[in-house]
Tab-separated table of C-alpha atoms in Angstrom:
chain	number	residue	atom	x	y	z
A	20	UNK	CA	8.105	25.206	-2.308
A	21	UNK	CA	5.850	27.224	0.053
A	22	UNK	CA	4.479	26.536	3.145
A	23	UNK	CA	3.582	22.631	3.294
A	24	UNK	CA	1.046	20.524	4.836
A	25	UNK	CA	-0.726	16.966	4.678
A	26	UNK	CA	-4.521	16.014	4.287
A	27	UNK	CA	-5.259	14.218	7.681
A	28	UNK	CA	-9.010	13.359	6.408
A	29	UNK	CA	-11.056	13.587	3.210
A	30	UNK	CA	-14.524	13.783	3.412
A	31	UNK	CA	-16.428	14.189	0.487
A	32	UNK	CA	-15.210	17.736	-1.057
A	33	UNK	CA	-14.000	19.029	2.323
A	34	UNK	CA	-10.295	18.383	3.670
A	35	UNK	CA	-8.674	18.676	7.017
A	36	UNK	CA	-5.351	19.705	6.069
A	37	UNK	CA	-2.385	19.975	9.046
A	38	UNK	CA	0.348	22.213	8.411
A	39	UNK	CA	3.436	23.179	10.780
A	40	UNK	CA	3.509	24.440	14.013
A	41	UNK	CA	2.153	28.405	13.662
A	42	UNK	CA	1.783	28.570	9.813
A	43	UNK	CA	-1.530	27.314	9.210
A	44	UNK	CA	-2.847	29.362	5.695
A	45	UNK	CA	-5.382	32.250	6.280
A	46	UNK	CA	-8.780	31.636	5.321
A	47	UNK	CA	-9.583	32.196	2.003
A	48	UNK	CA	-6.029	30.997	0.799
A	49	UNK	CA	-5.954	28.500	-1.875
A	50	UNK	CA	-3.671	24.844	-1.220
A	51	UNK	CA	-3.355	22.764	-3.930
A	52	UNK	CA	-2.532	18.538	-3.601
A	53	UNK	CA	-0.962	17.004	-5.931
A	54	UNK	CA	-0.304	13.344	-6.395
A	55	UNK	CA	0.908	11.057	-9.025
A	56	UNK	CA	-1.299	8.412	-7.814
A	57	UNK	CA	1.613	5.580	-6.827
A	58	UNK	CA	-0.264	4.306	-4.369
A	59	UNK	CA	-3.975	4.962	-5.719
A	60	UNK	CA	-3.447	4.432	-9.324
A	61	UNK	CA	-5.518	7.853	-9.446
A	62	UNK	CA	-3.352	10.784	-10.179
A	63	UNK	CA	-4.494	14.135	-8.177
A	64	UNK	CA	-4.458	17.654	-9.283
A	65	UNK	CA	-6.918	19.868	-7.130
A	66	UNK	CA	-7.267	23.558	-5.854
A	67	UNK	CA	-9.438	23.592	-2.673
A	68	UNK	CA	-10.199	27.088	-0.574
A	69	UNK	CA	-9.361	27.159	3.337
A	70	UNK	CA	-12.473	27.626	4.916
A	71	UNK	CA	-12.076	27.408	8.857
A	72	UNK	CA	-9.535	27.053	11.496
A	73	UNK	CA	-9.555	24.223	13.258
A	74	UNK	CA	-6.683	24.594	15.760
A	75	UNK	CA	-4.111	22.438	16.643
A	76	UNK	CA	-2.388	23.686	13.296
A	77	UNK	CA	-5.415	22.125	10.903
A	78	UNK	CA	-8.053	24.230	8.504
A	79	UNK	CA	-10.873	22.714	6.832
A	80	UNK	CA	-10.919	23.485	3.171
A	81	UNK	CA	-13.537	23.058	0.091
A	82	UNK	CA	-12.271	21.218	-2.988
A	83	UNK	CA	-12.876	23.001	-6.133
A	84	UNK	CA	-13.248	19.403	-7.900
A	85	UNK	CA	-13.808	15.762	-7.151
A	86	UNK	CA	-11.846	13.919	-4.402
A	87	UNK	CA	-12.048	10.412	-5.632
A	88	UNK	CA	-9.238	8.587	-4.388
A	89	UNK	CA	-7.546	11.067	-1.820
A	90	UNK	CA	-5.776	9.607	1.085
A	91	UNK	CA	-4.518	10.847	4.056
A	92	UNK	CA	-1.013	11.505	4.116
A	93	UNK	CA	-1.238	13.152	0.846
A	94	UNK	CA	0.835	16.595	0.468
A	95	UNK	CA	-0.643	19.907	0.215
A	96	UNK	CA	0.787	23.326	-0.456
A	97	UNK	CA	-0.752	26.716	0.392
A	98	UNK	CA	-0.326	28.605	-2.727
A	99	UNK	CA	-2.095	31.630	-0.750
């Protein structure tokens, strides 16, 4: 697996994703969450594009799709 993160808020098509210390994505990167929906009941399968730093180890990024029923605490992976 790459480099690993975890949605820390969803709202509407934007994420703030936080990642480990020093390895945030570069912009433009894609990072892709994917859950089978054990919680939800709503499996998730989405690209979204890094679109800003946000320090403290968290970028903003722009889903591609929908982000009905996203949660925080969800993985993410930069795919770059």
């Amino acid at each position: 697996m790459g480099n690993m993160g975890k949605v820390v808020q969803v709202i509407g098509p934007v994420l703030d994703i936080e990642f480990a210390e020093g390895q945030p994505p570069a912009i433009l990167n894609a990072v892709r969450v994917k859950d089978e929906g054990k919680q939800t009941g709503v499996p998730i399968d989405l690209i979204a594009e890094v679109a800003q730093h946000l320090g403290e180890n968290r970028v903003r990024a722009v889903s591609m799709k929908t982000t009905d029923g996203m949660t925080r605490g969800m993985a993410a992976e930069d795919l770059g």
